Coordinates of N, CA and C and ligand atoms in Angstrom, one line a residue:
X10 N 2.6 19.3 11.4 CA 2.7 18.0 10.5 C 4.9 17.7 9.8
X11 N 5.3 17.0 10.7 CA 6.9 16.9 10.2 C 6.9 15.5 9.2
X12 N 7.8 16.1 7.7 CA 8.1 14.9 7.6 C 9.1 13.6 7.8
X13 N 8.8 12.5 6.8 CA 10.9 12.0 7.4 C 11.1 11.4 6.1
X14 N 11.8 11.5 5.9 CA 12.2 10.4 3.7 C 13.1 9.6 4.3
X15 N 12.7 8.5 4.0 CA 12.9 6.5 4.5 C 14.1 6.8 2.9
X16 N 14.9 6.1 2.9 CA 15.7 6.2 1.2 C 15.1 4.0 1.4
X17 N 15.8 3.0 0.5 CA 15.6 1.7 1.3 C 16.2 1.4 2.3
X18 N 15.9 0.6 3.3 CA 16.8 -0.1 3.7 C 16.2 -0.4 5.7
X19 N 16.3 -0.5 6.7 CA 15.8 -0.5 7.8 C 15.5 0.6 8.4
X20 N 15.0 1.0 9.0 CA 14.9 2.5 9.6 C 14.3 2.0 11.4
X21 N 14.3 2.2 12.7 CA 14.6 1.7 13.7 C 13.5 0.6 13.4
X22 N 14.0 -0.3 12.4 CA 13.0 -1.8 12.7 C 11.9 -1.8 11.3
X23 N 11.5 -0.3 10.6 CA 11.1 -1.2 9.9 C 11.2 -1.0 8.6
X24 N 11.4 -1.9 7.5 CA 11.4 -2.4 6.2 C 11.2 -0.9 5.9
X25 N 12.2 -0.4 4.8 CA 10.9 0.5 3.7 C 11.9 0.1 2.1
X26 N 11.0 -0.1 1.4 CA 11.1 0.1 -0.3 C 10.4 0.2 -0.9
X27 N 10.6 1.6 -1.0 CA 9.4 1.8 -2.1 C 9.6 1.7 -3.8
X28 N 8.2 1.7 -4.4 CA 8.0 1.8 -4.8 C 8.5 2.6 -6.2
X29 N 9.0 1.2 -7.4 CA 9.0 1.4 -8.7 C 8.6 2.7 -9.2
X30 N 8.7 3.9 -9.4 CA 10.2 4.1 -9.8 C 10.6 5.3 -8.6
X31 N 9.8 5.3 -7.9 CA 10.5 5.8 -6.2 C 11.7 6.3 -5.8
X32 N 12.7 5.9 -5.1 CA 13.7 6.2 -4.4 C 13.4 6.5 -2.8
X33 N 12.3 7.6 -2.6 CA 12.6 6.7 -1.1 C 11.2 7.0 -0.5
X34 N 10.1 6.8 0.3 CA 9.3 7.4 1.2 C 9.1 7.8 1.6
X35 N 8.1 9.3 1.7 CA 7.9 10.0 3.0 C 6.5 10.4 4.0
X36 N 6.8 9.9 5.0 CA 6.3 9.9 6.1 C 6.2 11.1 6.8
X37 N 4.0 11.2 7.2 CA 4.3 11.7 8.3 C 5.2 11.6 9.7
X38 N 6.1 12.0 10.4 CA 7.1 10.9 11.7 C 6.1 10.4 12.6
X39 N 4.5 11.0 12.5 CA 3.9 10.1 13.2 C 3.6 9.1 12.7
X40 N 3.1 9.0 11.4 CA 3.1 7.5 10.9 C 4.6 6.8 11.0
X41 N 5.5 6.5 10.6 CA 7.0 6.0 11.4 C 7.1 5.5 12.9
X42 N 5.6 5.9 13.2 CA 6.3 5.7 15.1 C 5.2 5.2 16.0
X43 N 3.7 5.0 14.2 CA 2.9 3.8 14.7 C 3.2 2.5 14.0
X44 N 4.2 2.9 13.7 CA 4.7 1.4 12.3 C 5.4 0.7 13.1
X45 N 6.5 1.8 14.2 CA 7.0 1.0 14.8 C 6.5 0.1 15.4
X46 N 5.5 1.2 16.0 CA 4.9 -0.3 17.4 C 4.1 -1.2 17.1
X47 N 3.4 -0.1 15.5 CA 2.7 -2.2 15.4 C 4.2 -3.3 15.0
X48 N 4.9 -3.0 14.3 CA 6.2 -4.1 14.6 C 6.2 -3.9 15.6
X49 N 6.1 -4.2 16.4 CA 6.8 -4.8 17.5 C 5.5 -5.3 18.5
X50 N 4.9 -5.2 18.5 CA 3.2 -5.7 18.8 C 3.0 -7.3 17.8
X51 N 3.8 -6.7 16.7 CA 3.8 -8.1 15.8 C 4.6 -9.5 15.6
X52 N 3.9 -10.6 14.9 CA 4.8 -12.1 15.6 C 6.1 -11.8 15.3
X53 N 7.0 -12.5 15.5 CA 8.6 -12.2 16.1 C 8.9 -12.8 13.6
X54 N 8.2 -13.1 13.1 CA 7.7 -13.8 11.9 C 7.2 -12.7 10.5
X55 N 5.9 -12.0 11.3 CA 6.1 -11.5 9.9 C 7.0 -9.8 10.4
X56 N 7.2 -9.1 9.2 CA 8.2 -7.8 9.0 C 7.7 -7.1 8.1
X57 N 6.8 -6.1 8.8 CA 6.6 -4.8 8.2 C 7.2 -4.6 6.6
X58 N 6.3 -4.1 5.6 CA 8.0 -3.9 4.7 C 6.8 -2.2 4.0
X59 N 7.2 -1.2 4.4 CA 7.0 0.7 4.1 C 6.8 0.7 2.5
X60 N 6.0 1.2 1.1 CA 5.9 0.6 0.5 C 6.2 1.9 -0.6
X61 N 5.7 3.1 0.7 CA 4.4 4.4 -0.7 C 4.1 5.7 0.8
X62 N 4.4 6.7 0.2 CA 3.5 7.8 1.8 C 3.4 8.6 0.4
X63 N 3.5 10.1 0.9 CA 3.5 11.3 0.2 C 4.4 11.7 -0.7
X64 N 3.6 11.9 -2.2 CA 4.1 12.0 -3.3 C 3.5 13.2 -3.8
X65 N 3.7 14.1 -4.1 CA 3.1 15.6 -4.0 C 2.7 15.9 -6.2
X66 N 2.4 16.5 -6.5 CA 1.2 15.9 -8.5 C 2.7 16.6 -8.3
X67 N 3.2 17.8 -8.4 CA 4.0 18.6 -8.5 C 5.6 18.4 -8.6
X68 N 5.5 17.1 -9.2 CA 7.0 16.2 -9.2 C 7.3 15.3 -10.0
X69 N 8.4 15.8 -11.0 CA 8.4 14.0 -11.8 C 7.7 13.5 -11.5
X70 N 7.6 12.2 -9.6 CA 6.7 11.0 -9.9 C 5.4 11.4 -9.6
X71 N 5.4 12.8 -9.1 CA 3.1 12.3 -9.8 C 3.1 12.4 -10.7
X72 N 4.2 13.1 -12.0 CA 3.7 13.1 -13.2 C 4.3 11.8 -13.9
X73 N 4.0 11.0 -13.4 CA 5.1 9.5 -13.6 C 3.4 8.3 -13.1
X74 N 3.3 8.6 -12.2 CA 1.7 7.7 -11.5 C 0.5 8.3 -11.8
X75 N 0.6 9.6 -12.7 CA -0.1 9.8 -13.4 C -0.6 9.4 -14.7
X76 N 0.9 9.1 -15.4 CA 0.8 8.3 -16.4 C 0.4 7.1 -16.4
X77 N 1.3 6.2 -15.2 CA 0.5 4.6 -15.1 C -0.2 4.5 -15.3
X78 N -1.4 5.5 -14.3 CA -2.9 5.7 -14.1 C -3.6 5.6 -14.9
X79 N -3.1 6.5 -16.5 CA -3.8 6.9 -17.2 C -3.8 5.6 -18.3
X80 N -3.3 5.0 -18.1 CA -2.3 3.3 -19.4 C -3.1 2.2 -18.3
X81 N -3.0 3.0 -17.3 CA -3.8 1.7 -16.3 C -5.6 1.1 -16.3
X82 N -5.5 3.0 -16.0 CA -7.5 2.7 -16.2 C -7.8 2.1 -17.7
X83 N -6.3 2.5 -18.3 CA -7.2 1.5 -20.3 C -6.9 0.3 -20.3
X84 N -6.0 0.1 -19.8 CA -5.6 -2.1 -19.9 C -6.9 -2.0 -18.5
X85 N -7.2 -1.6 -17.4 CA -8.5 -2.6 -16.5 C -9.5 -2.9 -17.5
X86 N -9.8 -2.0 -18.0 CA -11.4 -1.5 -18.2 C -11.6 -2.4 -19.4
X87 N -10.6 -2.8 -19.7 CA -10.2 -4.5 -20.9 C -10.6 -5.6 -20.2
X88 N -10.0 -5.5 -19.2 CA -9.7 -7.0 -18.8 C -10.3 -6.8 -17.6
X89 N -11.8 -6.2 -17.0 CA -12.4 -6.5 -16.5 C -13.7 -5.6 -16.2
X90 N -14.0 -5.5 -17.0 CA -14.8 -5.0 -17.5 C -16.1 -5.0 -17.4
X91 N -16.9 -5.7 -15.8 CA -17.7 -6.0 -14.8 C -17.0 -4.9 -13.9
X92 N -15.7 -4.4 -14.3 CA -15.2 -3.8 -12.0 C -14.6 -2.8 -12.4
X93 N -15.5 -2.1 -13.9 CA -15.4 0.2 -13.4 C -15.8 1.0 -12.2
X94 N -17.0 -0.2 -11.9 CA -17.0 0.3 -11.4 C -15.9 1.1 -9.6
X95 N -14.7 -0.3 -9.5 CA -14.1 0.0 -8.8 C -12.4 1.2 -8.8
X96 N -12.3 1.0 -10.5 CA -12.2 1.7 -11.3 C -11.0 3.4 -10.8
X97 N -12.2 4.0 -9.8 CA -12.3 5.7 -8.9 C -10.9 5.1 -7.7
X98 N -11.6 4.0 -6.7 CA -10.8 3.3 -5.3 C -9.3 2.9 -5.6
X99 N -8.9 2.4 -7.0 CA -8.3 1.3 -7.4 C -7.0 2.9 -8.3
X100 N -7.1 3.1 -9.4 CA -6.4 4.6 -9.7 C -6.6 5.7 -9.2
X101 N -7.3 6.8 -8.9 CA -7.4 7.3 -7.4 C -5.9 7.5 -7.2
X102 N -5.7 8.8 -5.8 CA -4.0 8.9 -5.6 C -4.9 8.3 -4.0
X103 N -5.6 9.0 -3.8 CA -6.4 7.9 -2.4 C -5.1 8.9 -0.7
X104 N -4.9 9.7 -1.8 CA -4.6 10.5 -1.1 C -3.2 10.8 -1.0
X105 N -2.6 9.9 -1.1 CA -0.7 10.0 -1.7 C 0.0 11.3 -1.9
X106 N -1.7 12.0 -3.1 CA -0.7 13.6 -3.3 C -1.1 14.5 -1.8
X107 N -1.9 14.0 -0.9 CA -2.8 15.3 0.2 C -1.2 15.3 1.3
X108 N -0.5 14.3 2.2 CA 0.5 14.5 3.2 C 0.7 13.1 3.4
X109 N 1.5 12.6 4.0 CA 3.1 12.1 5.0 C 1.7 11.0 5.5
X110 N 0.8 11.0 5.9 CA -0.4 10.1 6.9 C -1.1 9.0 5.9
X111 N -1.0 9.3 4.1 CA -1.8 8.5 3.7 C -0.7 7.4 2.8
X112 N -0.6 5.7 3.2 CA 0.7 4.5 3.0 C -0.1 3.3 2.7
X113 N 1.2 2.8 1.7 CA 0.5 1.7 1.4 C 2.1 0.7 2.1
X114 N 2.0 -1.2 2.8 CA 2.4 -1.5 3.5 C 2.4 -3.2 3.1
X115 N 3.2 -3.6 2.7 CA 3.6 -4.4 2.6 C 4.0 -6.3 3.3
X116 N 3.8 -7.1 3.6 CA 5.2 -7.5 4.3 C 5.8 -9.1 3.4
X117 N 6.5 -9.6 5.3 CA 7.5 -10.6 4.7 C 7.6 -11.7 5.5
X118 N 7.3 -12.3 5.1 CA 6.5 -14.3 6.3 C 7.9 -14.2 6.1
X119 N 8.8 -14.3 7.5 CA 9.7 -15.9 7.6 C 11.1 -15.2 6.6
X120 N 10.8 -13.7 6.4 CA 11.8 -13.5 5.8 C 11.0 -14.1 4.1
X121 N 10.9 -13.4 4.3 CA 10.6 -14.0 2.2 C 9.1 -12.7 2.3
X122 N 9.0 -12.3 1.6 CA 7.9 -10.9 1.4 C 7.4 -11.4 0.0
X123 N 5.8 -11.2 1.2 CA 5.3 -12.0 0.6 C 4.1 -10.8 -0.9
X124 N 3.6 -11.3 -2.1 CA 3.4 -10.7 -3.0 C 1.8 -10.9 -2.4
X125 N 0.6 -10.5 -2.2 CA -0.9 -10.5 -2.5 C -1.0 -10.1 -3.6
X126 N -0.2 -9.2 -4.4 CA -0.8 -8.9 -5.8 C 0.3 -9.1 -6.7
X127 N 1.2 -9.9 -7.0 CA 1.6 -10.2 -8.3 C 1.8 -9.6 -9.7
X128 N 0.6 -9.3 -9.5 CA 0.3 -8.4 -10.6 C -0.1 -7.1 -11.1
X129 N 0.0 -7.0 -9.0 CA -0.2 -5.6 -8.9 C -1.8 -5.7 -9.0
X130 N -1.6 -4.4 -9.7 CA -3.5 -3.8 -9.2 C -4.8 -5.2 -10.0
X131 N -3.8 -5.4 -11.0 CA -4.6 -6.9 -12.0 C -4.5 -7.8 -11.7
X132 N -4.4 -7.8 -11.3 CA -4.3 -9.4 -9.7 C -5.4 -9.8 -10.3
X133 N -5.8 -10.8 -11.0 CA -7.6 -11.4 -11.3 C -7.9 -11.6 -9.8
X134 N -9.2 -11.4 -9.0 CA -10.0 -11.4 -7.4 C -9.9 -12.9 -7.0
X135 N -10.0 -13.2 -7.9 CA -9.7 -15.3 -7.9 C -8.5 -15.5 -6.5
X136 N -7.3 -15.5 -7.8 CA -6.2 -15.2 -7.3 C -6.2 -14.4 -5.5
X137 N -6.5 -13.7 -5.4 CA -6.3 -12.5 -4.9 C -7.8 -13.1 -2.9
X138 N -8.3 -13.9 -3.8 CA -9.2 -14.7 -3.0 C -8.0 -15.8 -2.0
X139 N -7.7 -16.5 -2.9 CA -6.7 -17.8 -3.0 C -5.5 -17.1 -1.8
X140 N -5.1 -16.3 -2.4 CA -3.5 -15.7 -1.7 C -4.4 -14.9 0.0
X141 N -5.7 -14.4 0.3 CA -6.4 -14.1 1.1 C -6.5 -15.5 2.0
X142 N -7.5 -16.4 1.8 CA -7.4 -17.9 2.8 C -5.8 -17.9 2.5
X143 N -4.6 -18.4 1.8 CA -3.2 -18.6 2.0 C -3.3 -17.8 3.0
X144 N -2.6 -16.5 3.1 CA -2.1 -15.7 4.2 C -2.6 -15.2 5.0
X145 N -4.3 -16.1 5.5 CA -4.9 -15.3 6.3 C -4.1 -14.6 7.8
X146 N -3.5 -15.7 8.0 CA -3.5 -15.3 9.7 C -2.2 -14.4 9.6
X147 N -1.7 -14.1 9.2 CA -0.8 -13.1 9.2 C -0.7 -11.9 8.9
X148 N -2.0 -11.6 8.0 CA -2.8 -10.7 6.7 C -3.7 -9.8 8.3
X149 N -4.3 -10.9 9.0 CA -4.8 -10.2 10.2 C -4.4 -10.3 11.7
X150 N -3.3 -10.5 11.4 CA -2.5 -10.1 12.7 C -2.2 -8.5 11.5
X151 N -1.6 -8.4 11.1 CA -1.3 -6.5 10.4 C -2.8 -6.0 10.9
X152 N -3.1 -6.5 9.3 CA -4.7 -5.5 9.3 C -5.7 -4.9 10.8
X153 N -4.9 -6.0 12.0 CA -5.9 -5.2 13.5 C -5.6 -4.8 13.8
X154 N -3.4 -4.9 13.2 CA -3.2 -4.5 14.5 C -3.1 -2.8 13.8
X155 N -3.1 -2.5 12.7 CA -3.7 -1.2 12.1 C -4.5 -0.1 12.4
X156 N -5.6 -1.4 12.3 CA -6.8 -0.4 12.7 C -6.4 -0.4 14.1
X157 N -6.1 -0.8 15.4 CA -6.2 -0.9 16.6 C -5.6 0.3 17.1
X158 N -4.1 0.5 16.1 CA -3.0 2.1 16.4 C -3.5 3.4 14.9
X159 N -5.1 2.7 14.7 CA -6.0 3.9 14.7 C -4.8 4.4 13.2
X160 N -5.6 3.5 12.5 CA -5.0 4.1 11.3 C -7.0 2.6 10.3
X161 N -7.3 3.6 9.3 CA -8.0 2.9 8.5 C -8.0 2.3 7.3
X162 N -7.9 0.6 6.8 CA -8.0 0.1 5.9 C -8.4 0.1 4.4
X163 N -8.2 0.6 3.8 CA -9.1 0.6 2.3 C -10.1 -0.2 2.2
X164 N -11.6 0.1 1.9 CA -12.6 -0.6 2.2 C -12.2 -1.5 0.6
X165 N -11.9 -0.6 0.0 CA -11.2 -1.8 -2.3 C -10.8 -2.6 -1.0
X166 N -11.8 -3.6 -2.0 CA -10.5 -5.5 -1.6 C -9.4 -5.3 -2.4
X167 N -8.7 -4.9 -3.7 CA -7.3 -4.4 -4.2 C -7.0 -3.9 -3.7
X168 N -7.3 -3.1 -3.1 CA -6.4 -2.0 -2.6 C -5.9 -2.4 -0.7
X169 N -7.1 -3.5 -0.2 CA -6.8 -3.5 1.5 C -5.7 -4.4 0.9
X170 N -5.0 -5.0 -0.6 CA -4.3 -5.6 -0.4 C -3.0 -5.1 -0.9
X171 N -3.2 -4.1 -1.1 CA -1.7 -3.2 -1.4 C -1.4 -2.3 -0.2
X172 N -2.3 -3.4 0.8 CA -2.7 -2.3 2.0 C -2.4 -0.7 2.3
X173 N -3.5 -0.7 1.1 CA -3.7 1.0 1.4 C -4.4 1.9 3.1
X174 N -3.7 2.2 3.6 CA -4.7 2.2 5.3 C -4.4 4.2 5.1
X175 N -4.5 5.5 6.4 CA -4.9 6.1 6.3 C -4.8 6.5 7.2
X176 N -4.0 7.6 8.6 CA -3.7 7.6 9.4 C -5.2 8.4 9.9
X177 N -5.4 7.5 11.1 CA -6.9 8.7 10.8 C -6.4 10.1 11.7
X178 N -6.9 11.3 11.5 CA -6.4 11.9 12.4 C -7.6 11.9 14.1
X179 N -6.5 12.3 15.3 CA -6.8 12.1 16.2 C -8.2 13.4 16.1
X180 N -9.0 13.1 17.0 CA -10.0 13.7 17.9 C -9.3 14.5 18.6
X181 N -9.5 16.1 18.7 CA -9.3 16.8 19.9 C -10.1 17.8 21.3
Ligands
ZN228 ZN1 -2.5 3.9 -2.0

């Protein structure tokens, strides 16, 4: 497995915008080349944005994420008492601390960044549904293309809009 470390900018056609407070996105080289072929298959008005990849737990960033997670869980519990069962999916590290095959992506439509979760993971479900309807076409293109290229999109609705996906290891 070979890591590539990408700063904010465009890398061979893939936009990278690290999620604050990260300055880089680290991914497996295979993931980057897959994203490049996915980008090539998408309609020209859709641009993928890579926002998050590998974040080792024993790092400053890992430490900050852990604090966000602890605070976030407290807020989420209060806001959405009936969505407690989603906490593990939404606030778990979802493999980001394991290796560079677990990523979050986002997208631009005609050059404009589309935020499927304007309030992050705290975006109410009704807003999420409305945005899914509004952006159904580009979203379907992206999700279908990710799956066709060997990624598994997270089963939780909020995480799927964060477009968290994992590259399924090739079976030998
Ligand atoms: Zn993720």
